[in-house]
């Protein structure tokens, strides 16, 4: 009985990792523009967007981390995103197409540094539900490599919205 159960588990796990099941781990890397919009104005610092994920047919789960590349200024208010993390679920609408469209839903936490000449550095953390849309185009010569474009609302508040626009590459193992 135990041998049959172990054999069933091994067959199931091997099917998940097979090319027939269209499943596997991937990594994505992209520069991203973070658009921080308030009632008084907006800033757009740049970050590096690194994602580790697992795809199974039309479903993907991603762990995302972002770190600062450059800050932005608005009326001498310097804004930077030193760190951000998120967990995303992506559903691919047409998984067999070379151009795929993903609906993205997740949870994000974003640290934002604010600094102006009159006050010291202040760090605030914003967290909440995230949603967005993503596009991917597979290369014909290297089908494991895909160009990706994501537009995600990372945080939505009463007086503050934080969006991310990233353009990069995804490689499936």
Short mmCIF file of N, CA and C in Angstrom, two decimals:
data_model
loop_
_atom_site.label_atom_id
_atom_site.label_comp_id
_atom_site.label_asym_id
_atom_site.label_seq_id
_atom_site.Cartn_x
_atom_site.Cartn_y
_atom_site.Cartn_z
N UNK A 1 0.82 -1.20 0.00
CA UNK A 1 0.00 0.00 0.00
C UNK A 1 0.86 1.26 0.00
N UNK A 2 1.87 1.31 0.88
CA UNK A 2 2.74 2.48 0.96
C UNK A 2 3.57 2.64 -0.30
N UNK A 3 3.96 1.51 -0.91
CA UNK A 3 4.74 1.56 -2.15
C UNK A 3 3.90 2.13 -3.28
N UNK A 4 2.62 1.73 -3.36
CA UNK A 4 1.72 2.25 -4.39
C UNK A 4 1.51 3.75 -4.22
N UNK A 5 1.35 4.18 -2.97
CA UNK A 5 1.16 5.60 -2.69
C UNK A 5 2.39 6.40 -3.08
N UNK A 6 3.57 5.91 -2.75
CA UNK A 6 4.81 6.60 -3.13
C UNK A 6 4.97 6.64 -4.64
N UNK A 7 4.61 5.55 -5.31
CA UNK A 7 4.71 5.50 -6.76
C UNK A 7 3.76 6.51 -7.40
N UNK A 8 2.55 6.63 -6.87
CA UNK A 8 1.59 7.62 -7.38
C UNK A 8 2.13 9.04 -7.20
N UNK A 9 2.73 9.32 -6.04
CA UNK A 9 3.30 10.65 -5.81
C UNK A 9 4.45 10.92 -6.77
N UNK A 10 5.31 9.94 -7.00
CA UNK A 10 6.43 10.12 -7.93
C UNK A 10 5.93 10.35 -9.35
N UNK A 11 4.91 9.62 -9.78
CA UNK A 11 4.35 9.83 -11.11
C UNK A 11 3.73 11.22 -11.24
N UNK A 12 3.02 11.65 -10.20
CA UNK A 12 2.42 12.99 -10.21
C UNK A 12 3.49 14.07 -10.29
N UNK A 13 4.53 13.96 -9.46
CA UNK A 13 5.60 14.96 -9.47
C UNK A 13 6.37 14.96 -10.78
N UNK A 14 6.58 13.80 -11.38
CA UNK A 14 7.28 13.76 -12.66
C UNK A 14 6.42 14.36 -13.76
N UNK A 15 5.10 14.19 -13.68
CA UNK A 15 4.21 14.80 -14.67
C UNK A 15 4.22 16.32 -14.55
N UNK A 16 4.32 16.84 -13.32
CA UNK A 16 4.38 18.30 -13.14
C UNK A 16 5.63 18.88 -13.76
N UNK A 17 6.73 18.18 -13.69
CA UNK A 17 7.99 18.70 -14.23
C UNK A 17 8.22 18.38 -15.69
N UNK A 18 7.32 17.64 -16.31
CA UNK A 18 7.52 17.25 -17.70
C UNK A 18 7.13 18.36 -18.66
N UNK A 19 7.70 18.37 -19.87
CA UNK A 19 7.32 19.38 -20.85
C UNK A 19 5.87 19.27 -21.28
N UNK A 20 5.28 18.08 -21.15
CA UNK A 20 3.89 17.89 -21.53
C UNK A 20 2.98 18.71 -20.61
N UNK A 21 3.31 18.76 -19.33
CA UNK A 21 2.48 19.48 -18.36
C UNK A 21 2.65 20.99 -18.47
N UNK A 22 3.66 21.45 -19.19
CA UNK A 22 3.91 22.88 -19.36
C UNK A 22 4.05 23.56 -17.99
N UNK A 23 4.89 23.00 -17.14
CA UNK A 23 5.08 23.52 -15.80
C UNK A 23 6.57 23.70 -15.53
N UNK A 24 6.89 24.61 -14.62
CA UNK A 24 8.27 24.76 -14.23
C UNK A 24 8.56 26.10 -13.59
N UNK A 25 9.77 26.18 -13.07
CA UNK A 25 10.22 27.40 -12.40
C UNK A 25 10.73 28.40 -13.44
N UNK A 26 10.73 29.67 -13.06
CA UNK A 26 11.25 30.71 -13.94
C UNK A 26 11.81 31.86 -13.11
N UNK A 27 12.58 32.70 -13.80
CA UNK A 27 13.13 33.91 -13.21
C UNK A 27 12.86 35.05 -14.18
N UNK A 28 12.57 36.22 -13.65
CA UNK A 28 12.33 37.41 -14.48
C UNK A 28 13.12 38.57 -13.90
N UNK A 29 13.64 39.39 -14.80
CA UNK A 29 14.41 40.57 -14.40
C UNK A 29 14.02 41.73 -15.28
N UNK A 30 13.77 42.89 -14.66
CA UNK A 30 13.34 44.06 -15.42
C UNK A 30 13.63 45.33 -14.64
N UNK A 31 13.98 46.42 -15.35
CA UNK A 31 13.94 47.72 -14.70
C UNK A 31 12.47 48.14 -14.61
N UNK A 32 12.12 48.82 -13.55
CA UNK A 32 10.72 49.24 -13.37
C UNK A 32 10.66 50.70 -12.95
N UNK A 33 9.66 51.37 -13.45
CA UNK A 33 9.38 52.75 -13.09
C UNK A 33 8.25 52.72 -12.07
N UNK A 34 8.52 53.24 -10.87
CA UNK A 34 7.50 53.31 -9.82
C UNK A 34 6.90 54.71 -9.86
N UNK A 35 5.60 54.78 -10.11
CA UNK A 35 4.91 56.07 -10.18
C UNK A 35 4.18 56.29 -8.86
N UNK A 36 4.67 57.25 -8.07
CA UNK A 36 4.08 57.59 -6.78
C UNK A 36 3.29 58.87 -6.98
N UNK A 37 1.96 58.77 -6.90
CA UNK A 37 1.10 59.91 -7.18
C UNK A 37 0.35 60.33 -5.92
N UNK A 38 0.47 61.62 -5.58
CA UNK A 38 -0.26 62.20 -4.46
C UNK A 38 -1.13 63.33 -4.97
N UNK A 39 -1.88 63.95 -4.07
CA UNK A 39 -2.70 65.11 -4.45
C UNK A 39 -1.84 66.28 -4.88
N UNK A 40 -0.60 66.37 -4.36
CA UNK A 40 0.27 67.50 -4.63
C UNK A 40 1.17 67.31 -5.85
N UNK A 41 1.31 66.11 -6.35
CA UNK A 41 2.19 65.86 -7.49
C UNK A 41 2.58 64.40 -7.57
N UNK A 42 3.59 64.12 -8.39
CA UNK A 42 4.02 62.73 -8.54
C UNK A 42 5.52 62.65 -8.76
N UNK A 43 6.08 61.52 -8.37
CA UNK A 43 7.50 61.23 -8.61
C UNK A 43 7.61 59.85 -9.24
N UNK A 44 8.76 59.60 -9.89
CA UNK A 44 8.94 58.35 -10.61
C UNK A 44 10.35 57.80 -10.41
N UNK A 45 10.64 57.21 -9.25
CA UNK A 45 11.94 56.56 -9.07
C UNK A 45 12.02 55.24 -9.84
N UNK A 46 13.26 54.83 -10.18
CA UNK A 46 13.51 53.57 -10.88
C UNK A 46 13.96 52.50 -9.89
N UNK A 47 13.54 51.25 -10.14
CA UNK A 47 13.94 50.12 -9.32
C UNK A 47 14.31 48.94 -10.22
N UNK A 48 15.00 47.97 -9.64
CA UNK A 48 15.24 46.69 -10.29
C UNK A 48 14.16 45.73 -9.79
N UNK A 49 13.49 45.07 -10.71
CA UNK A 49 12.39 44.16 -10.40
C UNK A 49 12.87 42.73 -10.68
N UNK A 50 13.05 41.93 -9.62
CA UNK A 50 13.49 40.54 -9.74
C UNK A 50 12.35 39.64 -9.27
N UNK A 51 12.00 38.66 -10.10
CA UNK A 51 10.90 37.75 -9.77
C UNK A 51 11.32 36.30 -9.91
N UNK A 52 10.93 35.51 -8.93
CA UNK A 52 11.09 34.07 -8.98
C UNK A 52 9.69 33.48 -8.97
N UNK A 53 9.44 32.53 -9.87
CA UNK A 53 8.09 32.02 -9.95
C UNK A 53 8.01 30.58 -10.38
N UNK A 54 6.77 30.09 -10.34
CA UNK A 54 6.48 28.75 -10.80
C UNK A 54 5.22 28.84 -11.65
N UNK A 55 5.29 28.25 -12.84
CA UNK A 55 4.15 28.27 -13.77
C UNK A 55 3.61 26.86 -13.96
N UNK A 56 2.30 26.76 -14.00
CA UNK A 56 1.64 25.50 -14.32
C UNK A 56 0.48 25.83 -15.26
N UNK A 57 0.63 25.48 -16.52
CA UNK A 57 -0.33 25.76 -17.57
C UNK A 57 -0.63 27.26 -17.59
N UNK A 58 -1.85 27.68 -17.28
CA UNK A 58 -2.18 29.10 -17.36
C UNK A 58 -2.08 29.83 -16.01
N UNK A 59 -1.50 29.18 -15.01
CA UNK A 59 -1.39 29.76 -13.66
C UNK A 59 0.09 29.97 -13.31
N UNK A 60 0.37 31.11 -12.68
CA UNK A 60 1.73 31.40 -12.23
C UNK A 60 1.65 32.01 -10.83
N UNK A 61 2.65 31.67 -10.02
CA UNK A 61 2.81 32.29 -8.70
C UNK A 61 4.21 32.88 -8.66
N UNK A 62 4.31 34.17 -8.27
CA UNK A 62 5.60 34.88 -8.29
C UNK A 62 5.90 35.50 -6.94
N UNK A 63 7.16 35.43 -6.56
CA UNK A 63 7.68 36.18 -5.43
C UNK A 63 8.54 37.29 -6.02
N UNK A 64 8.23 38.53 -5.70
CA UNK A 64 8.88 39.69 -6.31
C UNK A 64 9.64 40.49 -5.27
N UNK A 65 10.82 40.94 -5.64
CA UNK A 65 11.58 41.87 -4.81
C UNK A 65 12.08 43.00 -5.70
N UNK A 66 12.03 44.21 -5.18
CA UNK A 66 12.48 45.38 -5.91
C UNK A 66 13.46 46.16 -5.05
N UNK A 67 14.48 46.73 -5.70
CA UNK A 67 15.43 47.58 -4.98
C UNK A 67 15.77 48.79 -5.85
N UNK A 68 16.18 49.84 -5.21
CA UNK A 68 16.36 51.14 -5.85
C UNK A 68 17.49 51.17 -6.87
N UNK A 69 17.25 51.85 -7.98
CA UNK A 69 18.28 52.20 -8.95
C UNK A 69 18.56 53.70 -8.85
N UNK A 70 17.48 54.50 -8.88
CA UNK A 70 17.63 55.95 -8.77
C UNK A 70 16.38 56.55 -8.13
N UNK A 71 16.56 57.72 -7.51
CA UNK A 71 15.45 58.40 -6.86
C UNK A 71 14.89 59.48 -7.79
N UNK A 72 13.89 60.21 -7.31
CA UNK A 72 13.29 61.30 -8.07
C UNK A 72 12.97 62.44 -7.11
N UNK A 73 12.86 63.65 -7.65
CA UNK A 73 12.59 64.85 -6.85
C UNK A 73 11.33 65.55 -7.32
N UNK A 74 10.62 66.13 -6.36
CA UNK A 74 9.46 66.97 -6.64
C UNK A 74 9.53 68.14 -5.67
N UNK A 75 9.80 69.32 -6.18
CA UNK A 75 9.90 70.54 -5.35
C UNK A 75 10.83 70.32 -4.16
N UNK A 76 12.01 69.81 -4.40
CA UNK A 76 13.06 69.53 -3.42
C UNK A 76 12.71 68.38 -2.46
N UNK A 77 11.62 67.68 -2.70
CA UNK A 77 11.29 66.48 -1.94
C UNK A 77 11.85 65.29 -2.70
N UNK A 78 12.87 64.65 -2.10
CA UNK A 78 13.51 63.50 -2.73
C UNK A 78 12.75 62.23 -2.33
N UNK A 79 12.38 61.44 -3.33
CA UNK A 79 11.62 60.21 -3.10
C UNK A 79 12.40 59.03 -3.65
N UNK A 80 12.47 57.96 -2.86
CA UNK A 80 13.19 56.76 -3.27
C UNK A 80 12.43 55.52 -2.78
N UNK A 81 12.61 54.41 -3.48
CA UNK A 81 12.02 53.13 -3.08
C UNK A 81 13.17 52.19 -2.78
N UNK A 82 13.64 52.15 -1.51
CA UNK A 82 14.79 51.29 -1.19
C UNK A 82 14.46 49.80 -1.26
N UNK A 83 13.20 49.44 -0.99
CA UNK A 83 12.83 48.03 -1.01
C UNK A 83 11.33 47.88 -1.21
N UNK A 84 10.98 46.82 -1.91
CA UNK A 84 9.58 46.44 -2.08
C UNK A 84 9.54 44.93 -2.26
N UNK A 85 8.47 44.33 -1.80
CA UNK A 85 8.28 42.89 -1.96
C UNK A 85 6.81 42.63 -2.25
N UNK A 86 6.56 41.57 -3.02
CA UNK A 86 5.18 41.24 -3.36
C UNK A 86 5.06 39.76 -3.67
N UNK A 87 3.85 39.27 -3.53
CA UNK A 87 3.50 37.92 -3.94
C UNK A 87 2.35 38.07 -4.93
N UNK A 88 2.55 37.56 -6.16
CA UNK A 88 1.55 37.72 -7.22
C UNK A 88 1.05 36.37 -7.71
N UNK A 89 -0.23 36.33 -8.03
CA UNK A 89 -0.83 35.23 -8.78
C UNK A 89 -1.16 35.79 -10.15
N UNK A 90 -0.76 35.07 -11.20
CA UNK A 90 -1.00 35.51 -12.57
C UNK A 90 -1.83 34.44 -13.29
N UNK A 91 -2.88 34.88 -13.96
CA UNK A 91 -3.68 33.98 -14.77
C UNK A 91 -3.52 34.39 -16.23
N UNK A 92 -3.05 33.46 -17.06
CA UNK A 92 -2.85 33.72 -18.48
C UNK A 92 -4.15 33.43 -19.22
N UNK A 93 -4.64 34.45 -19.94
CA UNK A 93 -5.92 34.32 -20.63
C UNK A 93 -5.83 33.36 -21.82
N UNK A 94 -4.77 33.49 -22.65
CA UNK A 94 -4.57 32.58 -23.79
C UNK A 94 -3.19 31.94 -23.66
N UNK A 95 -3.08 30.81 -22.94
CA UNK A 95 -1.75 30.24 -22.68
C UNK A 95 -1.05 29.68 -23.91
N UNK A 96 -1.74 29.32 -24.97
CA UNK A 96 -1.11 28.71 -26.15
C UNK A 96 -0.66 29.75 -27.18
N UNK A 97 -0.98 31.00 -26.99
CA UNK A 97 -0.61 32.06 -27.93
C UNK A 97 0.82 32.52 -27.67
N UNK A 98 1.51 32.99 -28.73
CA UNK A 98 2.87 33.51 -28.52
C UNK A 98 2.84 34.83 -27.75
N UNK A 99 1.77 35.63 -27.93
CA UNK A 99 1.57 36.84 -27.13
C UNK A 99 0.51 36.52 -26.09
N UNK A 100 0.93 36.45 -24.84
CA UNK A 100 -0.02 36.10 -23.78
C UNK A 100 -0.36 37.33 -22.94
N UNK A 101 -1.59 37.35 -22.45
CA UNK A 101 -2.08 38.42 -21.59
C UNK A 101 -2.36 37.80 -20.22
N UNK A 102 -1.77 38.40 -19.17
CA UNK A 102 -1.95 37.91 -17.80
C UNK A 102 -2.76 38.90 -16.98
N UNK A 103 -3.67 38.38 -16.18
CA UNK A 103 -4.35 39.16 -15.15
C UNK A 103 -3.58 38.89 -13.87
N UNK A 104 -3.20 39.96 -13.15
CA UNK A 104 -2.32 39.84 -11.99
C UNK A 104 -3.08 40.28 -10.73
N UNK A 105 -2.97 39.48 -9.68
CA UNK A 105 -3.56 39.79 -8.39
C UNK A 105 -2.57 39.39 -7.31
N UNK A 106 -2.40 40.24 -6.30
CA UNK A 106 -1.43 39.90 -5.26
C UNK A 106 -1.47 40.83 -4.08
N UNK A 107 -0.39 40.78 -3.32
CA UNK A 107 -0.24 41.60 -2.12
C UNK A 107 1.17 42.17 -2.12
N UNK A 108 1.30 43.48 -1.88
CA UNK A 108 2.59 44.16 -1.95
C UNK A 108 2.89 44.93 -0.68
N UNK A 109 4.19 45.08 -0.41
CA UNK A 109 4.68 45.95 0.65
C UNK A 109 5.79 46.80 0.07
N UNK A 110 5.65 48.13 0.16
CA UNK A 110 6.60 49.05 -0.45
C UNK A 110 7.11 50.01 0.61
N UNK A 111 8.44 50.11 0.73
CA UNK A 111 9.07 51.10 1.61
C UNK A 111 9.45 52.30 0.75
N UNK A 112 9.05 53.49 1.20
CA UNK A 112 9.37 54.72 0.47
C UNK A 112 10.09 55.67 1.41
N UNK A 113 11.25 56.17 0.94
CA UNK A 113 12.02 57.18 1.67
C UNK A 113 11.65 58.56 1.16
N UNK A 114 11.36 59.48 2.08
CA UNK A 114 11.09 60.88 1.76
C UNK A 114 12.14 61.73 2.46
N UNK A 115 12.68 62.71 1.74
CA UNK A 115 13.67 63.60 2.34
C UNK A 115 13.60 64.95 1.63
N UNK A 116 13.60 66.02 2.44
CA UNK A 116 13.73 67.36 1.87
C UNK A 116 14.77 68.13 2.69
N UNK A 117 15.18 69.31 2.23
CA UNK A 117 16.25 70.04 2.93
C UNK A 117 15.91 70.41 4.37
N UNK A 118 14.64 70.50 4.72
CA UNK A 118 14.24 70.96 6.06
C UNK A 118 14.01 69.83 7.06
N UNK A 119 13.79 68.60 6.58
CA UNK A 119 13.49 67.49 7.49
C UNK A 119 14.43 66.32 7.24
N UNK A 120 14.63 65.48 8.26
CA UNK A 120 15.48 64.30 8.06
C UNK A 120 14.77 63.25 7.21
N UNK A 121 15.51 62.24 6.88
CA UNK A 121 14.98 61.13 6.08
C UNK A 121 13.86 60.42 6.84
N UNK A 122 12.74 60.23 6.16
CA UNK A 122 11.58 59.54 6.72
C UNK A 122 11.25 58.35 5.83
N UNK A 123 11.06 57.19 6.44
CA UNK A 123 10.67 56.00 5.69
C UNK A 123 9.26 55.60 6.09
N UNK A 124 8.41 55.40 5.09
CA UNK A 124 7.05 54.93 5.33
C UNK A 124 6.84 53.64 4.57
N UNK A 125 6.06 52.74 5.15
CA UNK A 125 5.75 51.46 4.52
C UNK A 125 4.27 51.44 4.13
N UNK A 126 4.02 51.07 2.89
CA UNK A 126 2.66 50.96 2.38
C UNK A 126 2.44 49.52 1.94
N UNK A 127 1.32 48.95 2.34
CA UNK A 127 1.04 47.57 1.96
C UNK A 127 -0.43 47.41 1.66
N UNK A 128 -0.72 46.49 0.77
CA UNK A 128 -2.10 46.24 0.41
C UNK A 128 -2.23 45.35 -0.81
N UNK A 129 -3.46 45.18 -1.24
CA UNK A 129 -3.78 44.36 -2.40
C UNK A 129 -3.28 45.04 -3.66
N UNK A 130 -2.72 44.23 -4.56
CA UNK A 130 -2.20 44.72 -5.84
C UNK A 130 -2.94 44.03 -6.97
N UNK A 131 -3.06 44.75 -8.09
CA UNK A 131 -3.67 44.14 -9.27
C UNK A 131 -3.11 44.81 -10.51
N UNK A 132 -3.18 44.10 -11.62
CA UNK A 132 -2.66 44.67 -12.85
C UNK A 132 -2.82 43.75 -14.04
N UNK A 133 -2.08 44.09 -15.09
CA UNK A 133 -2.11 43.32 -16.33
C UNK A 133 -0.68 43.16 -16.83
N UNK A 134 -0.41 42.02 -17.44
CA UNK A 134 0.92 41.77 -17.98
C UNK A 134 0.83 41.20 -19.39
N UNK A 135 1.81 41.52 -20.21
CA UNK A 135 1.92 40.98 -21.57
C UNK A 135 3.26 40.27 -21.70
N UNK A 136 3.26 39.15 -22.42
CA UNK A 136 4.50 38.42 -22.68
C UNK A 136 4.52 37.97 -24.13
N UNK A 137 5.69 38.08 -24.74
CA UNK A 137 5.90 37.62 -26.11
C UNK A 137 7.07 36.66 -26.10
N UNK A 138 6.85 35.43 -26.55
CA UNK A 138 7.90 34.42 -26.59
C UNK A 138 8.74 34.59 -27.85
N UNK A 139 10.04 34.38 -27.72
CA UNK A 139 10.93 34.39 -28.88
C UNK A 139 10.77 33.06 -29.62
N UNK A 140 10.72 33.12 -30.94
CA UNK A 140 10.56 31.90 -31.73
C UNK A 140 11.82 31.03 -31.67
N UNK A 141 13.00 31.66 -31.67
CA UNK A 141 14.25 30.90 -31.67
C UNK A 141 14.59 30.33 -30.29
N UNK A 142 14.17 31.02 -29.22
CA UNK A 142 14.41 30.56 -27.84
C UNK A 142 13.07 30.65 -27.10
N UNK A 143 12.22 29.63 -27.19
CA UNK A 143 10.88 29.74 -26.61
C UNK A 143 10.85 29.88 -25.09
N UNK A 144 11.95 29.51 -24.39
CA UNK A 144 11.99 29.67 -22.93
C UNK A 144 12.19 31.13 -22.52
N UNK A 145 12.65 31.98 -23.44
CA UNK A 145 12.92 33.38 -23.16
C UNK A 145 11.75 34.23 -23.66
N UNK A 146 11.22 35.07 -22.79
CA UNK A 146 10.06 35.88 -23.14
C UNK A 146 10.31 37.34 -22.76
N UNK A 147 9.86 38.25 -23.63
CA UNK A 147 9.82 39.67 -23.29
C UNK A 147 8.55 39.89 -22.51
N UNK A 148 8.62 40.72 -21.45
CA UNK A 148 7.44 40.95 -20.63
C UNK A 148 7.24 42.43 -20.34
N UNK A 149 5.99 42.82 -20.24
CA UNK A 149 5.59 44.17 -19.88
C UNK A 149 4.49 44.04 -18.83
N UNK A 150 4.69 44.64 -17.67
CA UNK A 150 3.70 44.58 -16.59
C UNK A 150 3.32 45.98 -16.14
N UNK A 151 2.03 46.20 -15.95
CA UNK A 151 1.51 47.42 -15.34
C UNK A 151 0.70 46.98 -14.13
N UNK A 152 1.19 47.35 -12.93
CA UNK A 152 0.59 46.87 -11.69
C UNK A 152 0.35 48.03 -10.74
N UNK A 153 -0.83 48.08 -10.15
CA UNK A 153 -1.09 49.04 -9.08
C UNK A 153 -0.68 48.35 -7.78
N UNK A 154 0.45 48.80 -7.20
CA UNK A 154 1.00 48.18 -6.00
C UNK A 154 0.27 48.61 -4.73
N UNK A 155 -0.23 49.86 -4.71
CA UNK A 155 -0.92 50.37 -3.53
C UNK A 155 -1.91 51.44 -3.97
N UNK A 156 -3.08 51.44 -3.34
CA UNK A 156 -4.07 52.47 -3.60
C UNK A 156 -4.61 52.95 -2.25
N UNK A 157 -4.40 54.24 -1.98
CA UNK A 157 -4.87 54.82 -0.73
C UNK A 157 -5.75 56.03 -1.00
N UNK A 158 -6.17 56.70 0.08
CA UNK A 158 -7.03 57.88 -0.07
C UNK A 158 -6.30 59.02 -0.76
N UNK A 159 -5.02 59.23 -0.41
CA UNK A 159 -4.28 60.37 -0.96
C UNK A 159 -3.00 59.95 -1.67
N UNK A 160 -2.80 58.64 -1.87
CA UNK A 160 -1.56 58.14 -2.46
C UNK A 160 -1.82 56.89 -3.28
N UNK A 161 -1.29 56.87 -4.50
CA UNK A 161 -1.34 55.69 -5.36
C UNK A 161 0.08 55.36 -5.79
N UNK A 162 0.41 54.06 -5.80
CA UNK A 162 1.74 53.61 -6.22
C UNK A 162 1.56 52.57 -7.32
N UNK A 163 2.08 52.87 -8.50
CA UNK A 163 1.99 51.98 -9.66
C UNK A 163 3.38 51.59 -10.12
N UNK A 164 3.46 50.46 -10.80
CA UNK A 164 4.73 49.96 -11.33
C UNK A 164 4.56 49.65 -12.80
N UNK A 165 5.52 50.09 -13.61
CA UNK A 165 5.59 49.76 -15.03
C UNK A 165 6.95 49.14 -15.28
N UNK A 166 6.97 47.86 -15.69
CA UNK A 166 8.24 47.18 -15.90
C UNK A 166 8.29 46.56 -17.29
N UNK A 167 9.47 46.58 -17.88
CA UNK A 167 9.73 45.99 -19.19
C UNK A 167 11.00 45.18 -19.08
N UNK A 168 10.90 43.87 -19.27
CA UNK A 168 12.09 43.04 -19.07
C UNK A 168 11.98 41.68 -19.72
N UNK A 169 12.71 40.72 -19.15
CA UNK A 169 12.79 39.37 -19.68
C UNK A 169 12.40 38.35 -18.62
N UNK A 170 11.85 37.22 -19.10
CA UNK A 170 11.53 36.09 -18.23
C UNK A 170 12.11 34.84 -18.87
N UNK A 171 12.79 34.03 -18.07
CA UNK A 171 13.39 32.80 -18.57
C UNK A 171 12.82 31.61 -17.81
N UNK A 172 12.29 30.64 -18.56
CA UNK A 172 11.73 29.42 -17.96
C UNK A 172 12.78 28.32 -17.94
N UNK A 173 12.94 27.68 -16.80
CA UNK A 173 13.91 26.58 -16.67
C UNK A 173 13.31 25.27 -17.14
#
